[in-house]
Tab-separated table of C-alpha atoms in Angstrom:
chain	number	residue	atom	x	y	z
W	62	MET	CA	-4.095	-31.083	0.121
W	63	GLU	CA	-4.402	-28.645	3.021
W	64	GLN	CA	-6.037	-25.390	2.026
W	65	PHE	CA	-4.749	-22.020	3.221
W	66	ASN	CA	-7.527	-21.298	5.694
W	67	THR	CA	-7.973	-17.604	6.380
W	68	LYS	CA	-11.028	-17.970	8.604
W	69	GLN	CA	-9.349	-19.156	11.759
W	70	ALA	CA	-9.164	-16.989	14.856
W	71	ILE	CA	-6.266	-14.580	14.838
W	72	VAL	CA	-3.118	-15.515	16.735
W	73	ILE	CA	-0.784	-12.629	17.452
W	74	ASP	CA	2.729	-12.891	18.848
W	75	ALA	CA	2.820	-10.512	21.787
W	76	ASP	CA	6.441	-9.627	21.057
W	77	GLU	CA	6.372	-9.235	17.303
W	78	PRO	CA	4.914	-6.930	16.235
W	79	PRO	CA	4.256	-4.836	19.364
W	80	LEU	CA	0.614	-4.512	20.272
W	81	THR	CA	-1.119	-1.323	21.240
W	82	ARG	CA	-0.261	-0.500	24.820
W	83	ARG	CA	-3.547	-0.199	26.702
W	84	ASP	CA	-1.834	1.242	29.768
W	85	VAL	CA	-0.519	4.315	27.943
W	86	PRO	CA	-2.871	7.083	26.764
W	87	THR	CA	-2.851	7.405	22.998
W	88	CYS	CA	-3.074	11.180	23.265
W	89	THR	CA	-1.675	13.141	26.200
W	90	SER	CA	-3.669	16.312	25.562
W	91	SER	CA	-6.855	16.805	27.601
W	92	TYR	CA	-8.508	19.312	25.221
W	93	SER	CA	-11.752	18.444	23.439
W	94	PRO	CA	-11.417	17.305	19.799
W	95	LYS	CA	-13.021	20.488	18.491
W	96	LYS	CA	-10.797	22.780	20.555
W	97	ARG	CA	-7.677	20.839	19.593
W	98	GLN	CA	-8.650	20.959	15.902
W	99	GLU	CA	-9.136	24.722	16.110
W	100	GLN	CA	-5.715	25.051	17.721
W	101	PHE	CA	-4.224	22.803	15.033
W	102	ALA	CA	-5.900	24.831	12.262
W	103	GLN	CA	-4.383	28.039	13.613
W	104	SER	CA	-0.863	26.578	13.662
W	105	PRO	CA	1.582	27.443	10.865
W	106	ARG	CA	1.079	25.279	7.801
W	107	LYS	CA	3.582	23.146	5.914
W	108	GLY	CA	6.230	25.233	4.234
W	109	THR	CA	6.133	27.960	6.878
W	110	GLU	CA	7.418	27.498	10.416
W	111	MET	CA	6.886	23.774	10.957
W	112	SER	CA	5.709	20.707	9.109
W	113	LYS	CA	2.234	19.280	9.425
W	114	THR	CA	3.564	16.345	11.430
W	115	THR	CA	5.415	18.668	13.797
W	116	GLN	CA	2.222	20.663	14.354
W	117	PHE	CA	0.338	17.444	15.016
W	118	ARG	CA	2.884	16.280	17.572
W	119	LYS	CA	2.887	19.633	19.352
W	120	THR	CA	-0.916	19.588	19.628
W	121	TYR	CA	-1.640	15.920	20.378
W	122	PHE	CA	1.585	14.437	21.776
W	123	PRO	CA	3.283	17.360	23.536
W	124	SER	CA	5.176	15.181	26.020
W	125	THR	CA	6.469	12.675	23.459
W	126	THR	CA	10.210	12.947	22.877
W	127	ASN	CA	11.875	12.872	19.461
W	128	LYS	CA	13.424	9.536	20.360
W	129	GLU	CA	10.032	8.056	21.145
W	130	TRP	CA	8.273	9.478	18.091
W	131	ASN	CA	11.021	8.249	15.767
W	132	ASP	CA	11.019	4.732	17.229
W	133	TRP	CA	8.964	2.400	15.039
W	134	HIS	CA	8.138	0.242	18.046
W	135	TRP	CA	6.669	3.309	19.785
W	136	GLN	CA	4.602	4.083	16.686
W	137	LEU	CA	3.223	0.528	16.613
W	138	ALA	CA	2.537	0.482	20.333
W	139	HIS	CA	0.563	3.729	20.060
W	140	ARG	CA	-1.534	2.861	17.021
W	141	ILE	CA	-5.037	4.288	17.094
W	142	THR	CA	-7.419	1.328	16.912
W	143	THR	CA	-10.704	2.239	18.629
W	144	LEU	CA	-13.604	4.668	18.441
W	145	GLU	CA	-12.638	6.173	21.784
W	146	GLN	CA	-9.071	6.823	20.659
W	147	ILE	CA	-9.820	8.349	17.251
W	148	THR	CA	-12.420	10.762	18.645
W	149	ARG	CA	-9.622	12.450	20.585
W	150	PHE	CA	-8.270	13.627	17.227
W	151	LEU	CA	-11.218	14.347	14.935
W	152	GLU	CA	-14.957	14.820	14.693
W	153	LEU	CA	-16.409	11.737	13.039
W	154	SER	CA	-19.005	11.799	10.309
W	155	PHE	CA	-22.187	9.776	10.789
W	156	ASP	CA	-20.909	7.057	8.422
W	157	GLU	CA	-17.548	6.890	10.198
W	158	ARG	CA	-19.048	6.693	13.677
W	159	GLN	CA	-21.430	3.913	12.633
W	160	ALA	CA	-18.536	1.860	11.306
W	161	LEU	CA	-16.223	2.520	14.247
W	162	GLU	CA	-18.879	1.403	16.695
W	163	LEU	CA	-18.372	-1.999	15.029
W	164	SER	CA	-14.589	-1.673	14.684
W	165	GLY	CA	-13.935	-4.617	17.004
W	166	THR	CA	-15.836	-6.997	14.744
W	167	GLN	CA	-16.876	-5.985	11.243
W	168	PHE	CA	-14.537	-3.049	10.585
W	169	PRO	CA	-11.093	-3.565	12.170
W	170	PHE	CA	-9.222	-0.270	12.226
W	171	SER	CA	-5.606	0.767	12.816
W	172	VAL	CA	-3.483	3.810	11.979
W	173	THR	CA	-0.079	4.903	13.248
W	174	PRO	CA	0.214	8.311	14.932
W	175	TYR	CA	2.624	9.384	12.190
W	176	TYR	CA	0.230	8.520	9.360
W	177	LEU	CA	-2.680	10.123	11.197
W	178	SER	CA	-0.629	13.316	11.287
W	179	LEU	CA	-0.818	13.508	7.474
W	180	ILE	CA	-4.634	13.720	7.491
W	181	ASP	CA	-6.398	17.068	7.378
W	182	LEU	CA	-8.301	16.551	10.613
W	183	ASN	CA	-10.753	19.369	9.828
W	184	ASP	CA	-11.738	17.973	6.421
W	185	GLN	CA	-14.014	14.939	6.331
W	186	ASN	CA	-13.233	14.631	2.608
W	187	SER	CA	-9.476	14.462	3.168
W	188	ALA	CA	-8.073	11.932	0.697
W	189	ILE	CA	-5.921	9.980	3.145
W	190	ARG	CA	-8.694	10.048	5.752
W	191	LYS	CA	-10.992	8.169	3.367
W	192	THR	CA	-8.407	5.410	2.964
W	193	VAL	CA	-7.943	4.634	6.674
W	194	ILE	CA	-11.045	5.730	8.647
W	195	PRO	CA	-13.818	3.111	8.322
W	196	SER	CA	-17.155	4.028	6.785
W	197	ILE	CA	-20.448	2.202	7.105
W	198	LYS	CA	-20.427	2.152	3.284
W	199	GLU	CA	-18.120	-0.839	3.663
W	200	SER	CA	-21.152	-2.836	4.785
W	201	PHE	CA	-22.815	-2.429	1.364
W	202	THR	CA	-22.066	-5.334	-0.957
W	203	CYS	CA	-22.279	-4.721	-4.698
W	204	PRO	CA	-22.741	-7.380	-7.394
W	205	GLY	CA	-19.491	-9.151	-8.249
W	206	GLU	CA	-17.784	-8.431	-4.934
W	207	SER	CA	-16.249	-11.134	-2.754
W	208	GLU	CA	-13.752	-11.564	0.074
W	209	ASP	CA	-11.233	-13.201	-2.261
W	210	PRO	CA	-12.010	-11.829	-5.739
W	211	LEU	CA	-8.612	-12.846	-7.140
W	212	HIS	CA	-9.115	-16.464	-6.017
W	213	GLU	CA	-5.748	-16.497	-4.261
W	214	GLU	CA	-6.832	-19.371	-2.058
W	215	ASN	CA	-7.666	-21.450	-5.152
W	216	THR	CA	-4.102	-21.049	-6.432
W	217	SER	CA	-2.442	-21.839	-3.098
W	218	PRO	CA	-0.599	-25.188	-3.398
W	219	VAL	CA	0.606	-24.929	0.214
W	220	PRO	CA	-0.408	-22.523	2.988
W	221	GLY	CA	1.163	-19.104	2.523
W	222	ILE	CA	1.999	-19.513	-1.177
W	223	VAL	CA	-0.009	-18.207	-4.127
W	224	HIS	CA	1.320	-19.686	-7.382
W	225	ARG	CA	-0.643	-18.102	-10.228
W	226	TYR	CA	2.043	-17.306	-12.805
W	227	PRO	CA	4.492	-19.946	-14.083
W	228	ASP	CA	7.815	-18.492	-12.889
W	229	ARG	CA	6.896	-16.530	-9.743
W	230	VAL	CA	5.082	-16.937	-6.471
W	231	LEU	CA	3.497	-14.703	-3.885
W	232	PHE	CA	4.665	-15.567	-0.369
W	233	LEU	CA	2.218	-14.313	2.301
W	234	THR	CA	4.496	-14.071	5.332
W	235	THR	CA	2.458	-12.156	7.925
W	236	SER	CA	-1.098	-11.037	8.560
W	237	PHE	CA	-0.026	-7.817	10.302
W	238	CYS	CA	-0.084	-4.260	8.956
W	239	SER	CA	0.614	-1.137	11.004
W	240	THR	CA	-2.172	0.718	9.200
W	241	TYR	CA	-5.238	-0.879	7.614
W	242	CYS	CA	-6.222	0.353	4.167
W	243	ARG	CA	-10.007	0.305	3.791
W	244	TYR	CA	-9.870	-1.116	0.240
W	245	CYS	CA	-7.264	-3.839	0.923
W	246	THR	CA	-7.427	-6.870	-1.367
W	247	ARG	CA	-6.399	-9.069	1.555
W	248	SER	CA	-8.662	-7.642	4.230
W	249	ARG	CA	-9.659	-11.268	4.845
W	250	LEU	CA	-6.091	-11.865	6.092
W	251	VAL	CA	-5.462	-8.772	8.211
W	252	GLY	CA	-7.216	-6.795	10.881
W	253	GLY	CA	-8.313	-9.595	13.178
W	254	HIS	CA	-9.722	-12.044	10.649
W	255	SER	CA	-6.884	-14.503	10.240
W	256	GLU	CA	-4.391	-16.880	11.717
W	257	ALA	CA	-0.718	-16.056	12.201
W	258	LEU	CA	0.942	-16.875	8.896
W	259	GLU	CA	4.475	-17.303	10.266
W	260	LYS	CA	3.780	-20.943	11.158
W	261	HIS	CA	3.574	-21.719	7.420
W	262	TRP	CA	7.032	-20.368	6.563
W	263	THR	CA	8.922	-23.661	6.584
W	264	GLN	CA	6.427	-25.423	4.323
W	265	ALA	CA	6.250	-22.427	1.980
W	266	ILE	CA	10.039	-22.184	1.674
W	267	GLU	CA	10.246	-25.902	0.966
W	268	TYR	CA	7.689	-25.482	-1.814
W	269	ILE	CA	9.842	-22.753	-3.400
W	270	ARG	CA	12.982	-24.864	-2.954
W	271	ASN	CA	11.336	-27.895	-4.592
W	272	THR	CA	9.865	-25.985	-7.546
W	273	PRO	CA	12.766	-25.063	-9.864
W	274	VAL	CA	10.573	-23.074	-12.272
W	275	ILE	CA	10.227	-20.336	-9.628
W	276	ARG	CA	12.721	-17.546	-10.306
W	277	ASP	CA	10.901	-14.606	-8.673
W	278	VAL	CA	9.509	-14.507	-5.110
W	279	ILE	CA	7.213	-11.692	-3.972
W	280	ILE	CA	7.184	-11.463	-0.165
W	281	SER	CA	4.002	-9.824	1.029
W	282	GLY	CA	1.316	-10.191	3.673
W	283	GLY	CA	0.229	-8.090	5.625
W	284	ASP	CA	3.413	-6.057	5.530
W	285	PRO	CA	6.710	-7.954	5.750
W	286	LEU	CA	8.635	-4.866	6.874
W	287	THR	CA	6.733	-5.008	10.169
W	288	LEU	CA	8.589	-8.225	10.948
W	289	SER	CA	11.522	-8.006	13.362
W	290	ASP	CA	15.002	-7.513	11.933
W	291	GLU	CA	15.950	-11.042	12.972
W	292	ARG	CA	12.951	-12.720	11.344
W	293	LEU	CA	13.272	-10.721	8.135
W	294	ASP	CA	17.000	-11.454	7.887
W	295	TRP	CA	16.359	-15.182	8.393
W	296	LEU	CA	13.585	-15.184	5.813
W	297	LEU	CA	15.610	-13.367	3.151
W	298	ASN	CA	18.630	-15.572	3.779
W	299	GLU	CA	16.538	-18.718	3.315
W	300	ILE	CA	15.010	-17.534	0.045
W	301	PHE	CA	18.208	-16.113	-1.453
W	302	SER	CA	19.965	-19.394	-0.664
W	303	ILE	CA	17.713	-21.187	-3.170
W	304	SER	CA	19.777	-21.463	-6.355
W	305	HIS	CA	16.969	-21.001	-8.876
W	306	VAL	CA	15.557	-17.856	-7.215
W	307	GLU	CA	16.892	-14.928	-9.247
W	308	MET	CA	15.123	-12.018	-7.579
W	309	VAL	CA	13.055	-11.162	-4.515
W	310	ARG	CA	10.460	-8.441	-4.092
W	311	LEU	CA	9.070	-7.038	-0.858
W	312	GLY	CA	5.534	-5.621	-0.974
W	313	THR	CA	5.151	-2.859	1.617
W	314	LYS	CA	3.513	0.407	2.630
W	315	VAL	CA	5.925	0.996	5.505
W	316	PRO	CA	7.846	3.955	3.981
W	317	MET	CA	4.542	5.874	3.812
W	318	VAL	CA	2.846	4.838	7.064
W	319	LEU	CA	5.841	3.970	9.259
W	320	PRO	CA	9.028	5.557	7.834
W	321	GLN	CA	10.637	5.221	11.273
W	322	ARG	CA	11.017	1.503	10.456
W	323	ILE	CA	13.781	2.250	7.942
W	324	THR	CA	16.540	2.048	10.545
W	325	PRO	CA	20.309	1.661	10.044
W	326	LYS	CA	20.044	-1.953	11.220
W	327	LEU	CA	17.280	-2.749	8.722
W	328	LEU	CA	19.239	-1.065	5.932
W	329	GLY	CA	22.269	-3.170	6.848
W	330	ILE	CA	20.177	-6.327	6.506
W	331	LEU	CA	18.578	-5.374	3.199
W	332	LYS	CA	21.934	-4.321	1.742
W	333	LYS	CA	23.196	-7.902	2.022
W	334	TYR	CA	20.663	-9.253	-0.458
W	335	LYS	CA	20.762	-8.549	-4.201
W	336	PRO	CA	18.831	-8.190	-6.386
W	337	LEU	CA	16.191	-6.953	-3.953
W	338	TYR	CA	13.195	-4.956	-5.146
W	339	LEU	CA	10.616	-3.015	-3.161
W	340	SER	CA	7.020	-2.758	-4.412
W	341	VAL	CA	5.698	0.170	-2.422
W	342	HIS	CA	1.999	0.915	-2.064
W	343	CYS	CA	1.647	4.666	-2.680
W	344	THR	CA	-1.795	6.263	-2.772
W	345	HIS	CA	-1.605	10.062	-2.670
W	346	PRO	CA	0.955	12.906	-2.962
W	347	ASP	CA	0.439	13.798	0.713
W	348	GLU	CA	2.235	10.550	1.619
W	349	ILE	CA	5.511	11.822	0.154
W	350	THR	CA	6.713	13.818	3.135
W	351	GLU	CA	10.127	14.781	4.444
W	352	GLU	CA	10.105	11.608	6.558
W	353	SER	CA	9.056	9.221	3.792
W	354	SER	CA	11.446	10.885	1.318
W	355	LYS	CA	14.368	10.250	3.660
W	356	ALA	CA	13.281	6.618	4.000
W	357	PHE	CA	13.077	6.160	0.224
W	358	ASN	CA	16.436	7.779	-0.396
W	359	LYS	CA	18.124	5.637	2.246
W	360	LEU	CA	16.699	2.517	0.601
W	361	ALA	CA	17.823	3.647	-2.849
W	362	ASP	CA	21.292	4.454	-1.549
W	363	ILE	CA	21.868	0.819	-0.509
W	364	GLY	CA	20.831	-0.467	-3.923
W	365	VAL	CA	17.176	-1.396	-3.392
W	366	VAL	CA	15.232	-0.899	-6.636
W	367	MET	CA	11.757	0.528	-5.982
W	368	GLY	CA	8.524	0.616	-7.950
W	369	SER	CA	5.169	1.978	-6.835
W	370	GLN	CA	1.797	0.262	-6.929
W	371	THR	CA	-1.135	2.658	-6.719
W	372	VAL	CA	-4.791	1.683	-6.456
W	373	LEU	CA	-7.134	3.994	-8.358
W	374	LEU	CA	-9.668	5.229	-5.792
W	375	LYS	CA	-12.746	7.372	-6.346
W	376	GLY	CA	-12.543	10.665	-4.493
W	377	VAL	CA	-8.968	9.986	-3.410
W	378	ASN	CA	-6.651	10.019	-6.414
W	379	ASP	CA	-8.888	9.707	-9.492
W	380	SER	CA	-7.623	12.773	-11.346
W	381	VAL	CA	-4.767	13.428	-13.749
W	382	GLU	CA	-3.530	16.255	-11.541
W	383	THR	CA	-3.341	14.160	-8.363
W	384	LEU	CA	-1.618	11.180	-9.960
W	385	THR	CA	0.796	13.371	-11.919
W	386	GLU	CA	1.860	15.056	-8.704
W	387	LEU	CA	2.189	11.689	-6.948
W	388	TYR	CA	4.298	10.191	-9.722
W	389	HIS	CA	6.547	13.236	-9.991
W	390	ARG	CA	7.178	13.169	-6.240
W	391	LEU	CA	7.938	9.447	-6.374
W	392	LEU	CA	10.478	9.872	-9.163
W	393	LYS	CA	12.262	12.538	-7.125
W	394	VAL	CA	12.861	9.941	-4.398
W	395	ARG	CA	13.868	7.257	-6.934
W	396	VAL	CA	10.650	5.257	-7.007
W	397	LYS	CA	9.426	4.270	-10.483
W	398	PRO	CA	5.626	4.302	-10.981
W	399	TYR	CA	4.958	0.663	-11.868
W	400	TYR	CA	1.263	-0.243	-11.657
W	401	LEU	CA	-1.963	1.733	-11.452
W	402	PHE	CA	-4.482	-0.868	-10.282
W	403	GLN	CA	-8.191	-0.762	-10.930
W	404	CYS	CA	-9.637	-1.269	-7.437
W	405	ASP	CA	-10.319	-4.954	-6.806
W	406	PRO	CA	-13.987	-5.859	-6.160
W	407	ILE	CA	-13.525	-6.894	-2.545
W	408	THR	CA	-16.635	-6.932	-0.383
W	409	GLY	CA	-17.727	-3.398	0.515
W	410	SER	CA	-15.450	-1.569	-1.927
W	411	GLY	CA	-18.087	-0.156	-4.292
W	412	HIS	CA	-17.715	3.412	-2.988
W	413	PHE	CA	-13.997	3.316	-3.856
W	414	ARG	CA	-14.205	1.988	-7.407
W	415	THR	CA	-14.126	4.198	-10.476
W	416	THR	CA	-15.192	3.039	-13.921
W	417	VAL	CA	-12.546	1.602	-16.211
W	418	ASP	CA	-13.307	4.424	-18.653
W	419	LYS	CA	-12.238	6.848	-15.920
W	420	GLY	CA	-8.946	5.005	-15.632
W	421	LYS	CA	-8.420	5.186	-19.398
W	422	GLU	CA	-9.166	8.890	-19.321
W	423	ILE	CA	-6.485	9.391	-16.680
W	424	MET	CA	-3.948	7.371	-18.673
W	425	ARG	CA	-4.680	9.541	-21.741
W	426	GLY	CA	-4.033	12.570	-19.575
W	427	LEU	CA	-0.641	11.223	-18.501
W	428	ARG	CA	0.721	9.830	-21.762
W	429	GLY	CA	2.668	12.495	-23.649
W	430	PHE	CA	2.104	15.159	-21.015
W	431	THR	CA	4.797	13.951	-18.614
W	432	SER	CA	7.935	11.819	-18.611
W	433	GLY	CA	7.565	8.229	-19.719
W	434	TYR	CA	9.132	7.200	-16.421
W	435	ALA	CA	6.173	8.844	-14.652
W	436	ILE	CA	3.607	6.653	-16.404
W	437	PRO	CA	2.638	3.314	-14.853
W	438	GLN	CA	0.848	0.386	-16.446
W	439	TYR	CA	-2.885	0.593	-15.829
W	440	VAL	CA	-4.027	-2.948	-15.054
W	441	ILE	CA	-6.962	-4.972	-13.820
W	442	ASP	CA	-6.106	-7.961	-11.667
W	443	THR	CA	-8.852	-10.090	-13.102
W	444	PRO	CA	-11.449	-11.587	-10.750
W	445	GLY	CA	-11.312	-15.364	-10.692
W	446	GLY	CA	-7.525	-15.574	-10.620
W	447	GLY	CA	-6.774	-14.762	-14.257
W	448	GLY	CA	-3.887	-12.457	-13.423
W	449	LYS	CA	-3.138	-8.875	-14.406
W	450	VAL	CA	-4.397	-7.540	-17.744
W	451	PRO	CA	-3.137	-4.179	-19.058
W	452	ILE	CA	-5.804	-1.648	-20.036
W	453	LEU	CA	-4.904	0.992	-22.629
W	454	PRO	CA	-6.744	3.870	-24.255
W	455	GLU	CA	-7.418	3.370	-27.967
W	456	TYR	CA	-4.304	4.626	-29.742
W	457	GLU	CA	-4.670	2.412	-32.845
W	458	VAL	CA	-7.121	4.129	-35.203
W	459	SER	CA	-7.107	1.820	-38.242
W	460	ARG	CA	-4.869	0.040	-40.736
W	461	ASP	CA	-4.667	-0.605	-44.451
W	462	ALA	CA	-2.420	-2.750	-46.637
W	463	ASP	CA	0.599	-0.575	-45.955
W	464	ASN	CA	0.140	1.409	-42.756
W	465	LEU	CA	-1.001	1.319	-39.159
W	466	TYR	CA	-2.630	4.622	-38.163
W	467	LEU	CA	-1.992	5.850	-34.633
W	468	ARG	CA	-3.451	8.721	-32.647
W	469	ASN	CA	-0.919	10.559	-30.464
W	470	TYR	CA	-1.419	12.440	-27.196
W	471	GLU	CA	-2.476	15.598	-29.076
W	472	GLY	CA	-5.210	13.738	-30.941
W	473	LYS	CA	-3.330	13.845	-34.240
W	474	VAL	CA	-3.163	10.744	-36.444
W	475	PHE	CA	0.128	9.436	-37.855
W	476	ALA	CA	0.907	6.569	-40.231
W	477	TYR	CA	3.426	3.852	-39.408
W	478	PRO	CA	4.593	1.614	-42.325
W	479	ASP	CA	3.587	-1.747	-40.880
W	480	ARG	CA	4.810	-4.039	-43.652
W	481	ALA	CA	8.098	-5.940	-43.567
W	482	GLU	CA	10.031	-6.131	-46.828
W	483	GLY	CA	9.841	-9.489	-48.600
W	484	THR	CA	6.824	-10.750	-46.666
W	485	ASP	CA	3.126	-10.877	-47.296
W	486	ASN	CA	2.152	-9.996	-43.694
């Protein structure tokens, strides 16, 4: 059987998605990075005269019109992808510069102008900055790391399909993302490492159609919302036409990194298909902006059900305070916190991974101190392809013949009568 080969040379359709335009300057300002950062630092902050993104645009893209900035094709065409381009915006650390000098080979890099505007350009420890600007630390391989730690390729019956659980499949539809996350589980598929996955669609759809046990299809990639309206509409129509498919999920980070993509035409397409769920990859409270909030609310208004998937990252979001704020902001825009993932051991991810005990500590700090709706499942997607395993703090203290003893969020112990009448166990 043909294996889903992710090592082939990348093939990119020049029309979809748009490539970075090399003939257009990424930044129209001629100031030095340091001078522009000083000017940006002196501008009014969020909550005063203008938003952070508005300040960014005024400083770095002064001639860009609102129509251009709010066009998702413009955002994709003006992605920042090289060392030369990013140094127009910020002073790089030694680790960042080392990595970006290799960005064309070992450390592919891409960020939309909009998402770059959310970074504190004067702070090398900015949370979002760590997640998108490469670091030479990614070249350090720790024990247990691999390019495909979840063994997705070993559970791929046909190219583009990962069939790990009995009743659902993961459908990898594209290798393109508008912004590359440095800790991505599928970095082997995106950023210049892979083939175009669209050529596998027909075979993948036929596999779903010929496997009646499949009731749930997760469309991912890459990011499927970077597909054109026409391709996405065709894809959803094909999958929803399969009688045994009961639900479809789209895995995406678009509302956070490219909210301009949530257009009236896209909303009209998505509205046609029910039940449609969106699994959105949210990392930090700073991602929940006025722009992303509008995108989320528009999606919710047409009936799309949304849940968030957050990766626990050292130095980015590994505190009760940060995740509580993130989850509260998500609930306000009708996104239910769904999973908190322990960072997968992909190659070069050691500097991002916390201990599991740290994750348990955070879950203890959430449970009981905020709404149940604000608490995700903390899970490890087990290396080797074993699937997701929930990780919980120790709430069960002990048991005797009559009771189960449980410790609550305050540390107090309570007895539950764990014995059914008329039975011996």
